[in-house]
mmCIF file of C-alpha atoms in Angstrom:
data_model
loop_
_atom_site.group_PDB
_atom_site.id
_atom_site.type_symbol
_atom_site.label_atom_id
_atom_site.label_comp_id
_atom_site.label_asym_id
_atom_site.label_seq_id
_atom_site.Cartn_x
_atom_site.Cartn_y
_atom_site.Cartn_z
ATOM 1 C CA LEU A 18 10.928 240.550 39.187
ATOM 2 C CA ALA A 19 10.942 236.841 39.010
ATOM 3 C CA VAL A 20 8.795 236.742 42.439
ATOM 4 C CA ALA A 21 6.552 239.218 41.035
ATOM 5 C CA VAL A 22 5.895 237.636 37.784
ATOM 6 C CA ALA A 23 5.307 234.113 39.508
ATOM 7 C CA ILE A 24 2.940 235.852 41.642
ATOM 8 C CA ASP A 25 1.040 237.303 38.874
ATOM 9 C CA PHE A 26 0.959 234.039 37.078
ATOM 10 C CA LEU A 27 -0.355 232.111 40.166
ATOM 11 C CA ALA A 28 -2.592 234.707 41.667
ATOM 12 C CA PRO A 29 -3.827 232.356 44.480
ATOM 13 C CA GLU A 30 -6.712 233.208 46.630
ATOM 14 C CA MET A 31 -4.832 231.837 49.503
ATOM 15 C CA HIS A 32 -1.075 232.452 49.595
ATOM 16 C CA TYR A 33 1.702 231.424 51.917
ATOM 17 C CA ALA A 34 4.499 233.852 51.618
ATOM 18 C CA GLU A 35 8.053 232.574 52.165
ATOM 19 C CA THR A 36 9.481 235.928 52.948
ATOM 20 C CA VAL A 37 8.212 239.126 54.498
ATOM 21 C CA ASP A 38 9.127 240.908 51.096
ATOM 22 C CA GLU A 39 7.021 238.539 49.263
ATOM 23 C CA ALA A 40 4.240 239.255 51.724
ATOM 24 C CA ILE A 41 4.519 242.856 51.213
ATOM 25 C CA LEU A 42 4.691 242.505 47.199
ATOM 26 C CA ILE A 43 1.466 240.681 47.447
ATOM 27 C CA LEU A 44 -0.172 243.438 49.571
ATOM 28 C CA GLU A 45 0.887 246.090 47.257
ATOM 29 C CA ARG A 46 0.109 244.455 43.701
ATOM 30 C CA GLU A 47 -3.137 245.629 42.455
ATOM 31 C CA GLY A 48 -5.367 243.370 40.567
ATOM 32 C CA LEU A 49 -4.459 240.240 42.435
ATOM 33 C CA MET A 50 -7.439 238.035 43.613
ATOM 34 C CA THR A 51 -5.589 236.831 46.891
ATOM 35 C CA SER A 52 -8.086 236.932 49.790
ATOM 36 C CA GLU A 53 -5.973 235.135 52.339
ATOM 37 C CA LEU A 54 -2.351 235.963 53.312
ATOM 38 C CA HIS A 55 -0.131 233.632 55.735
ATOM 39 C CA LEU A 56 3.392 234.501 56.839
ATOM 40 C CA LYS A 57 4.854 232.489 59.657
ATOM 41 C CA GLY A 58 8.419 232.382 61.346
ATOM 42 C CA HIS A 59 9.772 235.724 59.937
ATOM 43 C CA GLU A 60 10.789 238.999 61.638
ATOM 44 C CA ILE A 61 8.201 241.908 61.353
ATOM 45 C CA LYS A 62 10.061 244.517 63.426
ATOM 46 C CA CYS A 63 10.697 248.121 63.058
ATOM 47 C CA ASP A 64 11.316 249.265 59.321
ATOM 48 C CA THR A 65 9.938 245.953 57.949
ATOM 49 C CA ALA A 66 6.720 246.291 60.141
ATOM 50 C CA GLN A 67 6.339 249.891 58.842
ATOM 51 C CA ARG A 68 6.775 248.707 55.353
ATOM 52 C CA PHE A 69 4.331 245.878 55.876
ATOM 53 C CA ALA A 70 1.805 248.143 57.600
ATOM 54 C CA ALA A 71 1.990 250.646 54.881
ATOM 55 C CA ALA A 72 1.097 248.140 52.186
ATOM 56 C CA LEU A 73 -1.652 246.358 54.282
ATOM 57 C CA LYS A 74 -3.361 249.957 54.767
ATOM 58 C CA CYS A 75 -3.756 250.441 51.312
ATOM 59 C CA ASN A 76 -4.641 246.701 50.294
ATOM 60 C CA ARG A 77 -8.367 246.133 49.260
ATOM 61 C CA CYS A 78 -8.247 242.340 48.581
ATOM 62 C CA ILE A 79 -7.186 240.576 51.534
ATOM 63 C CA LYS A 80 -9.764 239.379 53.847
ATOM 64 C CA LEU A 81 -7.777 237.058 56.088
ATOM 65 C CA LEU A 82 -4.369 237.826 57.384
ATOM 66 C CA HIS A 83 -2.647 235.223 59.318
ATOM 67 C CA LEU A 84 0.603 236.328 61.082
ATOM 68 C CA GLU A 85 2.110 233.897 63.402
ATOM 69 C CA LEU A 86 5.597 233.600 65.128
ATOM 70 C CA ASN A 87 6.745 236.716 63.356
ATOM 71 C CA GLY A 88 8.213 238.328 66.808
ATOM 72 C CA MET A 89 6.502 241.678 66.022
ATOM 73 C CA GLY A 90 6.442 242.762 69.587
ATOM 74 C CA GLN A 91 4.745 245.730 70.878
ATOM 75 C CA GLN A 92 6.274 248.054 68.289
ATOM 76 C CA GLY A 93 5.312 245.819 65.177
ATOM 77 C CA ALA A 94 1.720 245.564 66.719
ATOM 78 C CA GLU A 95 1.491 249.319 66.852
ATOM 79 C CA PHE A 96 2.162 249.622 63.157
ATOM 80 C CA ILE A 97 -0.064 246.819 62.168
ATOM 81 C CA ALA A 98 -2.849 248.060 64.297
ATOM 82 C CA GLY A 99 -2.579 251.417 62.810
ATOM 83 C CA ALA A 100 -3.155 249.789 59.288
ATOM 84 C CA LEU A 101 -6.074 248.004 60.428
ATOM 85 C CA GLN A 102 -7.804 251.283 61.298
ATOM 86 C CA ASP A 103 -7.609 252.057 57.660
ATOM 87 C CA ASN A 104 -7.782 248.672 56.025
ATOM 88 C CA ALA A 105 -11.485 248.377 54.745
ATOM 89 C CA SER A 106 -11.207 244.796 53.607
ATOM 90 C CA LEU A 107 -9.927 242.621 56.126
ATOM 91 C CA THR A 108 -12.425 240.789 58.155
ATOM 92 C CA SER A 109 -10.234 238.043 60.127
ATOM 93 C CA PHE A 110 -6.704 238.928 61.760
ATOM 94 C CA ILE A 111 -4.859 236.121 63.069
ATOM 95 C CA CYS A 112 -2.042 237.261 65.163
ATOM 96 C CA ARG A 113 -0.531 234.347 67.131
ATOM 97 C CA TYR A 114 2.660 234.090 69.133
ATOM 98 C CA ASN A 115 3.992 237.364 68.398
ATOM 99 C CA GLY A 116 4.921 238.656 71.724
ATOM 100 C CA ILE A 117 2.783 241.878 71.638
ATOM 101 C CA ARG A 118 2.042 241.832 75.180
ATOM 102 C CA HIS A 119 -0.318 244.455 76.835
ATOM 103 C CA HIS A 120 0.977 247.406 74.992
ATOM 104 C CA GLY A 121 0.394 245.588 71.749
ATOM 105 C CA ALA A 122 -3.016 244.532 73.031
ATOM 106 C CA ARG A 123 -3.771 248.305 73.558
ATOM 107 C CA PHE A 124 -3.017 249.126 69.895
ATOM 108 C CA VAL A 125 -5.022 246.295 68.544
ATOM 109 C CA ALA A 126 -8.135 247.262 70.731
ATOM 110 C CA ALA A 127 -7.681 250.871 69.363
ATOM 111 C CA ALA A 128 -8.018 249.429 65.690
ATOM 112 C CA LEU A 129 -10.937 247.333 67.020
ATOM 113 C CA ALA A 130 -12.790 250.317 68.656
ATOM 114 C CA SER A 131 -12.390 252.295 65.416
ATOM 115 C CA ASN A 132 -15.537 252.671 63.333
ATOM 116 C CA ARG A 133 -13.600 251.869 59.940
ATOM 117 C CA SER A 134 -12.490 248.416 61.108
ATOM 118 C CA PRO A 135 -14.663 245.656 59.619
ATOM 119 C CA ILE A 136 -12.912 242.976 61.387
ATOM 120 C CA THR A 137 -15.196 240.226 62.687
ATOM 121 C CA SER A 138 -12.585 237.613 63.668
ATOM 122 C CA LEU A 139 -9.646 238.158 66.044
ATOM 123 C CA ASP A 140 -6.980 235.506 67.270
ATOM 124 C CA LEU A 141 -4.479 237.115 69.740
ATOM 125 C CA SER A 142 -3.495 233.664 71.322
ATOM 126 C CA GLY A 143 0.067 233.094 72.836
ATOM 127 C CA ASN A 144 0.792 236.687 73.312
ATOM 128 C CA ALA A 145 1.216 237.032 77.076
ATOM 129 C CA ILE A 146 -1.178 240.213 77.102
ATOM 130 C CA GLY A 147 -2.048 239.409 80.562
ATOM 131 C CA PRO A 148 -4.867 240.898 82.544
ATOM 132 C CA VAL A 149 -3.930 244.525 81.403
ATOM 133 C CA GLY A 150 -4.080 243.403 77.802
ATOM 134 C CA ALA A 151 -7.621 241.690 78.622
ATOM 135 C CA GLU A 152 -8.562 245.012 80.060
ATOM 136 C CA HIS A 153 -7.729 246.667 76.615
ATOM 137 C CA ILE A 154 -9.547 244.341 74.621
ATOM 138 C CA ALA A 155 -12.638 244.349 76.827
ATOM 139 C CA GLY A 156 -12.727 248.121 76.345
ATOM 140 C CA ALA A 157 -12.696 247.632 72.645
ATOM 141 C CA LEU A 158 -15.247 244.770 72.920
ATOM 142 C CA ARG A 159 -17.685 246.922 74.640
ATOM 143 C CA LEU A 160 -17.683 249.604 71.721
ATOM 144 C CA ASP A 161 -17.329 247.319 68.877
ATOM 145 C CA ARG A 162 -20.374 246.236 66.903
ATOM 146 C CA SER A 163 -18.717 243.686 64.538
ATOM 147 C CA LEU A 164 -16.631 241.292 66.405
ATOM 148 C CA THR A 165 -18.245 237.744 66.353
ATOM 149 C CA ALA A 166 -15.194 235.643 67.256
ATOM 150 C CA LEU A 167 -12.156 236.190 69.689
ATOM 151 C CA ASN A 168 -9.322 233.831 70.532
ATOM 152 C CA LEU A 169 -7.394 235.022 73.736
ATOM 153 C CA SER A 170 -6.144 231.405 74.524
ATOM 154 C CA MET A 171 -2.770 231.066 76.380
ATOM 155 C CA ASN A 172 -2.313 234.775 77.512
ATOM 156 C CA ASN A 173 -2.041 234.645 81.172
ATOM 157 C CA LEU A 174 -5.268 236.192 81.690
ATOM 158 C CA GLY A 175 -6.092 234.925 85.210
ATOM 159 C CA SER A 176 -9.362 235.619 87.203
ATOM 160 C CA SER A 177 -8.785 239.546 86.765
ATOM 161 C CA GLY A 178 -8.567 239.161 83.024
ATOM 162 C CA ALA A 179 -11.609 236.980 82.853
ATOM 163 C CA ASN A 180 -13.269 239.289 84.865
ATOM 164 C CA SER A 181 -12.668 242.286 82.244
ATOM 165 C CA ILE A 182 -13.984 240.210 79.584
ATOM 166 C CA ALA A 183 -17.167 239.023 81.468
ATOM 167 C CA THR A 184 -17.903 242.638 81.966
ATOM 168 C CA ALA A 185 -17.633 243.458 78.271
ATOM 169 C CA LEU A 186 -19.731 240.553 77.361
ATOM 170 C CA ARG A 187 -22.650 242.144 79.081
ATOM 171 C CA SER A 188 -22.776 244.982 76.404
ATOM 172 C CA SER A 189 -21.647 242.914 73.677
ATOM 173 C CA ARG A 190 -24.294 241.522 71.590
ATOM 174 C CA LYS A 191 -22.370 240.194 68.354
ATOM 175 C CA LEU A 192 -19.950 238.029 70.049
ATOM 176 C CA GLN A 193 -20.621 234.249 69.310
ATOM 177 C CA PHE A 194 -17.196 232.479 69.807
ATOM 178 C CA LEU A 195 -14.936 232.845 72.717
ATOM 179 C CA ASP A 196 -11.725 230.991 73.687
ATOM 180 C CA LEU A 197 -10.134 231.493 76.872
ATOM 181 C CA SER A 198 -8.432 228.433 77.139
ATOM 182 C CA MET A 199 -5.009 227.670 79.024
ATOM 183 C CA ASN A 200 -5.315 231.057 80.945
ATOM 184 C CA SER A 201 -5.199 229.920 84.674
ATOM 185 C CA LEU A 202 -8.885 231.235 85.259
ATOM 186 C CA ARG A 203 -9.500 228.638 88.047
ATOM 187 C CA GLN A 204 -12.891 228.693 89.913
ATOM 188 C CA GLU A 205 -12.932 232.366 90.511
ATOM 189 C CA GLY A 206 -12.272 233.315 86.831
ATOM 190 C CA VAL A 207 -14.735 230.786 85.334
ATOM 191 C CA ALA A 208 -17.411 231.974 87.775
ATOM 192 C CA TYR A 209 -17.271 235.330 86.036
ATOM 193 C CA ILE A 210 -17.809 234.023 82.688
ATOM 194 C CA ALA A 211 -20.550 231.756 84.261
ATOM 195 C CA ASP A 212 -22.361 234.734 85.656
ATOM 196 C CA VAL A 213 -22.889 236.250 82.152
ATOM 197 C CA LEU A 214 -24.036 233.098 80.662
ATOM 198 C CA LEU A 215 -27.102 233.508 83.302
ATOM 199 C CA GLY A 216 -28.036 236.711 81.537
ATOM 200 C CA ASP A 217 -28.527 238.016 77.988
ATOM 201 C CA CYS A 218 -25.640 236.471 76.285
ATOM 202 C CA SER A 219 -24.947 236.111 72.598
ATOM 203 C CA LEU A 220 -22.199 233.227 72.925
ATOM 204 C CA THR A 221 -22.915 230.281 71.174
ATOM 205 C CA ARG A 222 -19.239 228.526 71.460
ATOM 206 C CA LEU A 223 -16.958 228.814 74.607
ATOM 207 C CA ASP A 224 -13.782 227.152 75.057
ATOM 208 C CA CYS A 225 -12.406 226.960 78.588
ATOM 209 C CA ASN A 226 -10.142 224.063 78.438
ATOM 210 C CA ASP A 227 -7.143 223.575 80.643
ATOM 211 C CA ASN A 228 -7.920 226.396 83.305
ATOM 212 C CA GLU A 229 -8.074 224.213 86.484
ATOM 213 C CA ILE A 230 -11.620 225.417 87.245
ATOM 214 C CA GLY A 231 -12.239 222.117 89.389
ATOM 215 C CA GLN A 232 -15.495 220.989 90.811
ATOM 216 C CA LEU A 233 -16.703 224.408 91.793
ATOM 217 C CA GLY A 234 -15.825 225.886 88.501
ATOM 218 C CA ALA A 235 -17.924 222.959 86.819
ATOM 219 C CA GLN A 236 -20.743 223.857 89.404
ATOM 220 C CA CYS A 237 -20.897 227.476 88.356
ATOM 221 C CA ILE A 238 -20.805 226.462 84.653
ATOM 222 C CA ALA A 239 -23.413 224.050 84.804
ATOM 223 C CA ASP A 240 -25.831 226.451 87.069
ATOM 224 C CA ALA A 241 -25.589 228.936 84.137
ATOM 225 C CA LEU A 242 -26.271 226.416 81.453
ATOM 226 C CA SER A 243 -29.218 225.037 83.391
ATOM 227 C CA THR A 244 -31.240 228.209 82.122
ATOM 228 C CA ASN A 245 -28.917 229.363 79.228
ATOM 229 C CA MET A 246 -30.558 228.511 75.824
ATOM 230 C CA VAL A 247 -28.040 229.923 73.571
ATOM 231 C CA LEU A 248 -24.801 228.092 74.002
ATOM 232 C CA THR A 249 -24.311 225.080 71.987
ATOM 233 C CA THR A 250 -20.633 223.975 72.095
ATOM 234 C CA LEU A 251 -18.528 223.904 75.314
ATOM 235 C CA ASN A 252 -14.958 222.771 75.698
ATOM 236 C CA LEU A 253 -14.059 221.971 79.421
ATOM 237 C CA ARG A 254 -11.228 219.537 78.592
ATOM 238 C CA TYR A 255 -8.584 218.953 81.201
ATOM 239 C CA ASN A 256 -9.933 220.852 84.174
ATOM 240 C CA THR A 257 -9.626 218.687 87.092
ATOM 241 C CA MET A 258 -13.259 218.381 87.776
ATOM 242 C CA GLY A 259 -13.517 214.750 88.751
ATOM 243 C CA ASP A 260 -16.702 212.655 89.224
ATOM 244 C CA ALA A 261 -18.119 215.602 91.589
ATOM 245 C CA GLY A 262 -17.857 218.151 88.911
ATOM 246 C CA VAL A 263 -19.288 215.791 86.200
ATOM 247 C CA GLN A 264 -22.341 215.289 88.699
ATOM 248 C CA HIS A 265 -23.090 218.976 88.279
ATOM 249 C CA LEU A 266 -22.870 218.953 84.426
ATOM 250 C CA ALA A 267 -24.939 215.720 84.322
ATOM 251 C CA ASP A 268 -27.721 217.577 86.391
ATOM 252 C CA MET A 269 -27.450 220.445 83.901
ATOM 253 C CA LEU A 270 -27.864 218.196 80.766
ATOM 254 C CA GLN A 271 -31.430 217.099 82.265
ATOM 255 C CA ALA A 272 -32.411 220.808 82.391
ATOM 256 C CA ASN A 273 -30.433 222.026 79.172
ATOM 257 C CA SER A 274 -32.090 221.641 75.553
ATOM 258 C CA THR A 275 -29.567 223.591 73.672
ATOM 259 C CA LEU A 276 -26.049 222.327 74.153
ATOM 260 C CA THR A 277 -25.063 219.995 71.320
ATOM 261 C CA SER A 278 -21.277 219.575 71.757
ATOM 262 C CA LEU A 279 -19.415 219.104 75.091
ATOM 263 C CA ASP A 280 -15.731 218.123 75.817
ATOM 264 C CA LEU A 281 -15.086 216.569 79.233
ATOM 265 C CA SER A 282 -11.868 214.666 78.212
ATOM 266 C CA MET A 283 -8.918 214.473 80.567
ATOM 267 C CA ASN A 284 -10.926 215.199 83.729
ATOM 268 C CA PHE A 285 -9.917 212.362 86.197
ATOM 269 C CA VAL A 286 -13.483 211.104 85.732
ATOM 270 C CA THR A 287 -14.163 207.532 86.796
ATOM 271 C CA THR A 288 -16.865 204.879 85.706
ATOM 272 C CA ARG A 289 -19.212 206.647 88.418
ATOM 273 C CA GLY A 290 -18.979 209.917 86.530
ATOM 274 C CA ALA A 291 -19.686 208.044 83.257
ATOM 275 C CA ASP A 292 -22.600 206.436 84.840
ATOM 276 C CA VAL A 293 -24.268 209.847 85.806
ATOM 277 C CA ILE A 294 -23.627 211.280 82.384
ATOM 278 C CA THR A 295 -25.293 208.383 80.718
ATOM 279 C CA SER A 296 -28.295 208.492 82.736
ATOM 280 C CA ALA A 297 -28.554 212.201 82.300
ATOM 281 C CA LEU A 298 -28.529 211.547 78.553
ATOM 282 C CA GLY A 299 -31.622 209.595 78.855
ATOM 283 C CA CYS A 300 -33.455 212.808 79.707
ATOM 284 C CA ASN A 301 -31.508 214.911 77.336
ATOM 285 C CA ASP A 302 -32.282 215.122 73.517
ATOM 286 C CA SER A 303 -30.034 217.918 72.239
ATOM 287 C CA LEU A 304 -26.351 216.868 72.963
ATOM 288 C CA THR A 305 -25.065 214.653 70.098
ATOM 289 C CA ASP A 306 -21.219 215.056 70.496
ATOM 290 C CA LEU A 307 -19.459 214.210 73.781
ATOM 291 C CA ASN A 308 -15.656 213.911 74.012
ATOM 292 C CA PHE A 309 -14.991 211.603 77.180
ATOM 293 C CA SER A 310 -11.598 210.268 76.334
ATOM 294 C CA ARG A 311 -8.513 209.760 78.352
ATOM 295 C CA ASN A 312 -10.751 209.450 81.667
ATOM 296 C CA ASN A 313 -10.426 206.322 83.843
ATOM 297 C CA ILE A 314 -13.405 204.631 82.505
ATOM 298 C CA THR A 315 -14.037 201.142 80.882
ATOM 299 C CA GLU A 316 -14.907 200.259 77.204
ATOM 300 C CA ALA A 317 -18.208 199.021 78.213
ATOM 301 C CA HIS A 318 -18.950 202.655 79.928
ATOM 302 C CA SER A 319 -17.695 204.330 76.760
ATOM 303 C CA GLY A 320 -20.058 201.962 74.656
ATOM 304 C CA ARG A 321 -23.100 202.921 76.861
ATOM 305 C CA LEU A 322 -22.196 206.702 76.385
ATOM 306 C CA GLU A 323 -22.072 206.398 72.620
ATOM 307 C CA ALA A 324 -25.406 204.383 72.558
ATOM 308 C CA ALA A 325 -27.204 207.264 74.456
ATOM 309 C CA LEU A 326 -25.612 209.854 72.102
ATOM 310 C CA GLU A 327 -26.759 207.884 69.032
ATOM 311 C CA LYS A 328 -30.369 208.363 70.189
ATOM 312 C CA ASN A 329 -29.891 212.020 70.396
ATOM 313 C CA ARG A 330 -28.560 212.050 66.745
ATOM 314 C CA LYS A 331 -31.856 210.962 65.438
ATOM 315 C CA VAL A 332 -33.595 213.914 67.401
ATOM 316 C CA GLN A 333 -34.409 217.349 65.803
ATOM 317 C CA VAL A 334 -34.733 219.956 68.490
ATOM 318 C CA LEU A 335 -36.489 223.254 67.299
ATOM 319 C CA THR A 336 -37.101 226.370 68.803
ATOM 320 C CA ILE A 337 -40.667 227.980 68.068
ATOM 321 C CA TRP A 338 -40.772 231.542 68.070
ATOM 322 C CA TYR A 339 -44.213 233.136 67.903
ATOM 323 C CA SER A 340 -46.139 236.362 67.789
ATOM 324 C CA PRO A 341 -49.750 237.284 67.488
ATOM 325 C CA ALA A 342 -51.166 237.764 63.755
ATOM 326 C CA GLY A 343 -54.268 239.386 64.238
ATOM 327 C CA SER A 344 -57.182 238.295 66.845
ATOM 328 C CA ASP A 345 -57.428 234.792 65.979
ATOM 329 C CA SER A 346 -54.052 233.434 64.776
ATOM 330 C CA PHE A 347 -50.127 233.260 65.603
ATOM 331 C CA SER A 348 -47.215 233.875 63.207
ATOM 332 C CA ILE A 349 -44.987 231.015 63.805
ATOM 333 C CA THR A 350 -41.082 230.527 63.077
ATOM 334 C CA CYS A 351 -39.219 227.332 63.492
ATOM 335 C CA VAL A 352 -35.542 227.469 64.261
ATOM 336 C CA SER A 353 -32.701 225.188 64.597
ATOM 337 C CA ILE A 354 -30.353 225.011 67.301
ATOM 338 C CA GLY A 355 -27.744 226.272 65.043
ATOM 339 C CA GLY A 356 -30.029 229.403 64.628
ATOM 340 C CA MET A 357 -31.335 228.383 61.062
ATOM 341 C CA LYS A 358 -34.730 229.365 60.137
ATOM 342 C CA LEU A 359 -36.419 226.256 58.865
ATOM 343 C CA LEU A 360 -40.112 227.040 58.484
ATOM 344 C CA ALA A 361 -42.448 230.011 58.931
ATOM 345 C CA LEU A 362 -46.400 229.609 58.885
ATOM 346 C CA GLU A 363 -49.455 231.173 60.384
ATOM 347 C CA MET A 364 -52.082 229.097 62.183
ATOM 348 C CA SER A 365 -55.146 229.606 64.025
ATOM 349 C CA ARG A 366 -55.125 230.108 67.923
ATOM 350 C CA LEU A 367 -57.716 227.229 67.987
ATOM 351 C CA GLU A 368 -55.860 224.456 65.753
ATOM 352 C CA GLU A 369 -54.563 221.629 67.785
ATOM 353 C CA PHE A 370 -50.778 221.437 68.782
ATOM 354 C CA ALA A 371 -50.603 218.175 67.097
ATOM 355 C CA SER A 372 -51.307 219.703 63.806
ATOM 356 C CA LEU A 373 -48.246 222.188 64.253
ATOM 357 C CA ARG A 374 -46.055 219.079 65.144
ATOM 358 C CA SER A 375 -47.197 217.145 62.035
ATOM 359 C CA GLN A 376 -46.776 219.955 59.654
ATOM 360 C CA ILE A 377 -42.915 220.462 60.901
ATOM 361 C CA ALA A 378 -42.111 216.749 60.941
ATOM 362 C CA LEU A 379 -43.191 216.580 57.172
ATOM 363 C CA HIS A 380 -41.560 219.853 56.172
ATOM 364 C CA ILE A 381 -38.090 218.784 57.830
ATOM 365 C CA SER A 382 -38.556 214.916 56.888
ATOM 366 C CA VAL A 383 -38.194 213.716 60.502
ATOM 367 C CA GLU A 384 -40.510 211.219 62.222
ATOM 368 C CA GLU A 385 -42.606 212.896 64.704
ATOM 369 C CA GLN A 386 -41.228 210.686 67.546
ATOM 370 C CA HIS A 387 -37.902 212.163 66.905
ATOM 371 C CA LEU A 388 -39.036 215.811 66.992
ATOM 372 C CA ARG A 389 -38.833 218.182 70.124
ATOM 373 C CA LEU A 390 -40.123 221.668 70.241
ATOM 374 C CA VAL A 391 -38.907 224.158 72.886
ATOM 375 C CA LEU A 392 -40.214 227.673 73.619
ATOM 376 C CA PRO A 393 -37.677 230.631 73.243
ATOM 377 C CA ASP A 394 -36.985 230.055 77.270
ATOM 378 C CA GLY A 395 -36.023 226.551 76.775
ATOM 379 C CA ARG A 396 -39.467 224.711 78.063
ATOM 380 C CA LEU A 397 -40.257 221.699 76.114
ATOM 381 C CA MET A 398 -43.703 222.039 74.641
ATOM 382 C CA SER A 399 -45.384 218.546 75.642
ATOM 383 C CA ASP A 400 -49.095 217.659 75.260
ATOM 384 C CA PRO A 401 -49.919 214.481 76.986
ATOM 385 C CA SER A 402 -53.611 214.834 76.353
ATOM 386 C CA GLY A 403 -52.953 215.348 72.627
ATOM 387 C CA SER A 404 -55.759 217.702 72.118
ATOM 388 C CA ALA A 405 -54.140 220.909 73.412
ATOM 389 C CA SER A 406 -54.593 224.164 71.146
ATOM 390 C CA LEU A 407 -51.743 226.320 69.845
ATOM 391 C CA ALA A 408 -53.137 229.013 72.397
ATOM 392 C CA ASP A 409 -53.037 226.610 75.545
ATOM 393 C CA MET A 410 -49.239 225.563 74.539
ATOM 394 C CA LEU A 411 -47.832 228.972 73.438
ATOM 395 C CA GLN A 412 -49.392 230.927 76.208
ATOM 396 C CA ALA A 413 -49.197 228.841 79.017
#
């Protein structure tokens, strides 16, 4: 009773339960405005898991549920996943280090595939689901139409698991963030993911750190991102790629106009690798965040990298989407790298491209010299003559 009174009085939007019973009470109490419930380091098994699941099934307030190190195992995952199929409010489910393994992943996948589940963000990191569990999650991903963020780090997926996830990504049009870090993907596994990035892929953030992808894996990713114009954030930390692997990524940066954040820390790179990245940044306008720490380079090289990035931080890169608006004009939409619509206007086909640049620069308050406009396929819109019409530029 004392706990119930305290909870009623505080009614926090974010609640860190100290016991499983307290967490169940939060789920059962009507009228509380708690939207986030965190429970870490307790036992959610058998009868306790059933009670927790029963309370979760009927709750209509919790939007984020964070269960970590609760030892729920496969049976606990079955009860919780069953509740997820009937819960209509939960959008983010964090289930980390709970030992659910591949059988537990199957139950969670069934909940995801349910039309009643509104979950958009799922974290199953550290659950040893293996390639079989990855196959279950991939099956749900092919059917699910709401999931936008998926964390499968530290799950022993291997190249086989990566292949399953990659196959599912071909039919997923919603997933934007994928974390496959620390899964021993190696070159073969990351090649499956890279192959998906070559096609129509919705991912904007990809984490593949600590996967031993090496030089060849870096080359696979680099080849894909030379044409991919969707991914903005890439983590390749601690992947033993060396200078040879970084060379491939430097070549990619000269062609890519979308990537804004890249982590290449702890990759056994020397000053030679730092030099090729610095040189590539001279031809790249989009990368503004580069982690090159814990590599074998000098302070002088670090300074040159930072100076090259500072140049890019002043640059605004926008994608120009367009469609005919009648017989003599275009409907034009300017979109930031992050996907934000910044400006929409209609202009004559015969109007000069320079006029479009001026209007955009004025609207977003940036100097024209720092404005870069690219087409949806990633091509930079450049008018050396200074007199090209919109029709010339958009229909080239």
